């Protein structure tokens, strides 16, 4: 029950048993082109509310040319009263603060430099010759 469902497209909800989830993290972490439109955000947020689940909007790492568009989407989301969102780009966070939005956020995997999945971390540790310990010691 402590699992958050991480999706980037509304169609990924088809056939999912939402009772086994704590919430839905919706958006794109790695590609600004996959950032959902306002309509998709509203639809997934409504499904989360209907199922009594938490909802987080996940934002991607951005090129400067995409900053205004994504900032507008997030601004609308936050102005609708939502308080949970995940930031993966310092520029986006700075822009939203400049616009007067000070909603708390969670640092995403891109800011925390986390790997995409646990198997990748395990393979990386094997390549380093142990549990990820430094070879210098």
C-alpha positions as a LaTeX table, in Angstrom:
\begin{tabular}{lrrr}
\hline
Residue & $x$ (\AA) & $y$ (\AA) & $z$ (\AA) \\
\hline
Unk1 & 0.00 & 0.00 & 0.00 \\
Unk2 & 3.06 & 2.29 & 0.16 \\
Unk3 & 3.59 & 2.16 & $-3.58$ \\
Unk4 & 3.12 & 5.17 & $-5.82$ \\
Unk5 & 2.16 & 4.40 & $-9.40$ \\
Unk6 & 4.50 & 6.33 & $-11.69$ \\
Unk7 & 3.00 & 7.00 & $-15.13$ \\
Unk8 & 3.66 & 9.40 & $-17.97$ \\
Unk9 & 0.51 & 8.85 & $-20.06$ \\
Unk10 & $-3.14$ & 8.60 & $-19.06$ \\
Unk11 & $-3.55$ & 5.37 & $-21.03$ \\
Unk12 & $-1.20$ & 3.62 & $-18.59$ \\
Unk13 & $-4.03$ & 3.59 & $-16.03$ \\
Unk14 & $-6.07$ & 1.12 & $-18.07$ \\
Unk15 & $-6.39$ & $-2.17$ & $-16.25$ \\
Unk16 & $-4.47$ & $-1.03$ & $-13.16$ \\
Unk17 & $-5.83$ & $-1.94$ & $-9.73$ \\
Unk18 & $-5.58$ & 1.43 & $-8.01$ \\
Unk19 & $-6.51$ & $-0.13$ & $-4.65$ \\
Unk20 & $-2.94$ & $-1.41$ & $-4.39$ \\
Unk21 & $-1.47$ & 2.11 & $-4.69$ \\
Unk22 & $-0.99$ & 4.99 & $-2.30$ \\
Unk23 & $-0.95$ & 7.59 & $-5.04$ \\
Unk24 & $-0.22$ & 8.47 & $-8.64$ \\
Unk25 & 2.91 & 10.31 & $-9.75$ \\
Unk26 & 2.02 & 11.64 & $-13.19$ \\
Unk27 & 4.30 & 13.33 & $-15.68$ \\
Unk28 & 7.65 & 13.04 & $-17.37$ \\
Unk29 & 10.97 & 13.05 & $-15.56$ \\
Unk30 & 13.32 & 12.71 & $-18.47$ \\
Unk31 & 11.73 & 14.31 & $-21.55$ \\
Unk32 & 9.99 & 17.65 & $-21.82$ \\
Unk33 & 8.18 & 16.47 & $-24.95$ \\
Unk34 & 6.31 & 13.94 & $-22.81$ \\
Unk35 & 5.01 & 16.55 & $-20.37$ \\
Unk36 & 1.26 & 15.96 & $-20.17$ \\
Unk37 & $-1.22$ & 18.62 & $-21.24$ \\
Unk38 & $-3.50$ & 20.32 & $-18.74$ \\
Unk39 & $-6.45$ & 18.16 & $-19.83$ \\
Unk40 & $-4.55$ & 14.93 & $-19.15$ \\
Unk41 & $-3.39$ & 16.22 & $-15.76$ \\
Unk42 & $-6.98$ & 17.03 & $-14.83$ \\
Unk43 & $-8.23$ & 13.61 & $-15.97$ \\
Unk44 & $-5.60$ & 11.64 & $-14.02$ \\
Unk45 & $-5.99$ & 13.87 & $-10.96$ \\
Unk46 & $-9.76$ & 13.25 & $-11.04$ \\
Unk47 & $-9.18$ & 9.48 & $-11.17$ \\
Unk48 & $-6.82$ & 9.73 & $-8.22$ \\
Unk49 & $-9.36$ & 11.74 & $-6.22$ \\
Unk50 & $-12.15$ & 9.29 & $-7.06$ \\
Unk51 & $-9.99$ & 6.43 & $-5.74$ \\
Unk52 & $-8.95$ & 8.47 & $-2.65$ \\
Unk53 & $-5.30$ & 8.48 & $-3.72$ \\
Unk54 & $-2.58$ & 11.07 & $-3.52$ \\
Unk55 & $-1.50$ & 12.82 & $-6.69$ \\
Unk56 & 1.82 & 14.39 & $-7.67$ \\
Unk57 & 2.72 & 16.20 & $-10.87$ \\
Unk58 & 6.20 & 15.18 & $-12.04$ \\
Unk59 & 8.16 & 17.67 & $-14.15$ \\
Unk60 & 11.07 & 16.95 & $-16.49$ \\
Unk61 & 14.56 & 18.26 & $-17.00$ \\
Unk62 & 14.13 & 21.16 & $-19.42$ \\
Unk63 & 15.82 & 23.01 & $-22.23$ \\
Unk64 & 15.55 & 26.76 & $-21.88$ \\
Unk65 & 13.19 & 26.92 & $-24.87$ \\
Unk66 & 10.65 & 24.71 & $-23.06$ \\
Unk67 & 10.81 & 26.51 & $-19.73$ \\
Unk68 & 7.87 & 28.92 & $-20.25$ \\
Unk69 & 5.51 & 26.24 & $-21.56$ \\
Unk70 & 6.14 & 23.78 & $-18.73$ \\
Unk71 & 6.15 & 26.59 & $-16.15$ \\
Unk72 & 2.68 & 27.58 & $-17.39$ \\
Unk73 & 1.36 & 24.04 & $-16.99$ \\
Unk74 & 2.78 & 23.74 & $-13.47$ \\
Unk75 & 1.59 & 27.22 & $-12.53$ \\
Unk76 & $-1.98$ & 26.35 & $-13.52$ \\
Unk77 & $-1.76$ & 23.10 & $-11.57$ \\
Unk78 & $-0.50$ & 24.86 & $-8.44$ \\
Unk79 & $-2.99$ & 27.70 & $-8.72$ \\
Unk80 & $-5.80$ & 25.11 & $-8.76$ \\
Unk81 & $-4.90$ & 24.37 & $-5.15$ \\
Unk82 & $-2.60$ & 21.40 & $-5.57$ \\
Unk83 & 0.39 & 21.28 & $-3.29$ \\
Unk84 & 2.44 & 18.26 & $-4.36$ \\
Unk85 & 4.80 & 18.33 & $-7.28$ \\
Unk86 & 8.19 & 16.90 & $-8.21$ \\
Unk87 & 10.86 & 19.15 & $-9.70$ \\
Unk88 & 13.73 & 17.88 & $-11.85$ \\
Unk89 & 15.02 & 21.22 & $-13.12$ \\
Unk90 & 16.50 & 24.10 & $-11.10$ \\
Unk91 & 15.47 & 26.61 & $-13.76$ \\
Unk92 & 11.81 & 25.60 & $-13.46$ \\
Unk93 & 11.91 & 25.91 & $-9.69$ \\
Unk94 & 13.50 & 29.36 & $-9.96$ \\
Unk95 & 10.94 & 30.50 & $-12.56$ \\
Unk96 & 7.97 & 29.39 & $-10.45$ \\
Unk97 & 9.41 & 31.15 & $-7.39$ \\
Unk98 & 9.84 & 34.28 & $-9.53$ \\
Unk99 & 6.14 & 34.03 & $-10.46$ \\
Unk100 & 5.24 & 34.00 & $-6.77$ \\
Unk101 & 4.49 & 30.29 & $-6.39$ \\
Unk102 & 6.09 & 28.95 & $-3.26$ \\
Unk103 & 4.39 & 25.56 & $-3.02$ \\
Unk104 & 6.68 & 22.97 & $-1.49$ \\
Unk105 & 8.16 & 20.46 & $-3.89$ \\
Unk106 & 10.06 & 17.21 & $-3.86$ \\
Unk107 & 13.42 & 16.91 & $-5.58$ \\
Unk108 & 13.08 & 14.40 & $-8.40$ \\
Unk109 & 15.49 & 11.68 & $-9.43$ \\
Unk110 & 17.30 & 14.00 & $-11.84$ \\
Unk111 & 18.20 & 16.45 & $-9.07$ \\
Unk112 & 19.10 & 13.61 & $-6.71$ \\
Unk113 & 21.12 & 11.86 & $-9.43$ \\
Unk114 & 19.31 & 8.58 & $-8.82$ \\
Unk115 & 19.35 & 5.78 & $-11.32$ \\
Unk116 & 16.16 & 4.73 & $-13.12$ \\
Unk117 & 15.84 & 1.40 & $-11.36$ \\
Unk118 & 17.41 & $-0.72$ & $-8.61$ \\
Unk119 & 18.93 & $-3.22$ & $-11.05$ \\
Unk120 & 20.99 & $-0.46$ & $-12.65$ \\
Unk121 & 22.48 & 0.46 & $-9.27$ \\
Unk122 & 23.33 & $-3.20$ & $-8.60$ \\
Unk123 & 25.06 & $-3.57$ & $-11.96$ \\
Unk124 & 27.00 & $-0.36$ & $-11.30$ \\
Unk125 & 28.20 & $-1.71$ & $-7.94$ \\
Unk126 & 29.33 & $-4.96$ & $-9.60$ \\
Unk127 & 31.31 & $-3.02$ & $-12.19$ \\
Unk128 & 33.06 & $-1.13$ & $-9.38$ \\
Unk129 & 34.05 & $-4.40$ & $-7.74$ \\
Unk130 & 31.84 & $-4.53$ & $-4.66$ \\
Unk131 & 29.02 & $-2.74$ & $-2.99$ \\
Unk132 & 29.83 & 0.59 & $-4.58$ \\
Unk133 & 32.69 & 1.27 & $-2.21$ \\
Unk134 & 35.55 & 3.39 & $-3.43$ \\
Unk135 & 38.54 & 1.57 & $-4.86$ \\
Unk136 & 40.85 & 4.03 & $-3.06$ \\
Unk137 & 40.34 & 2.61 & 0.44 \\
\hline
\end{tabular}
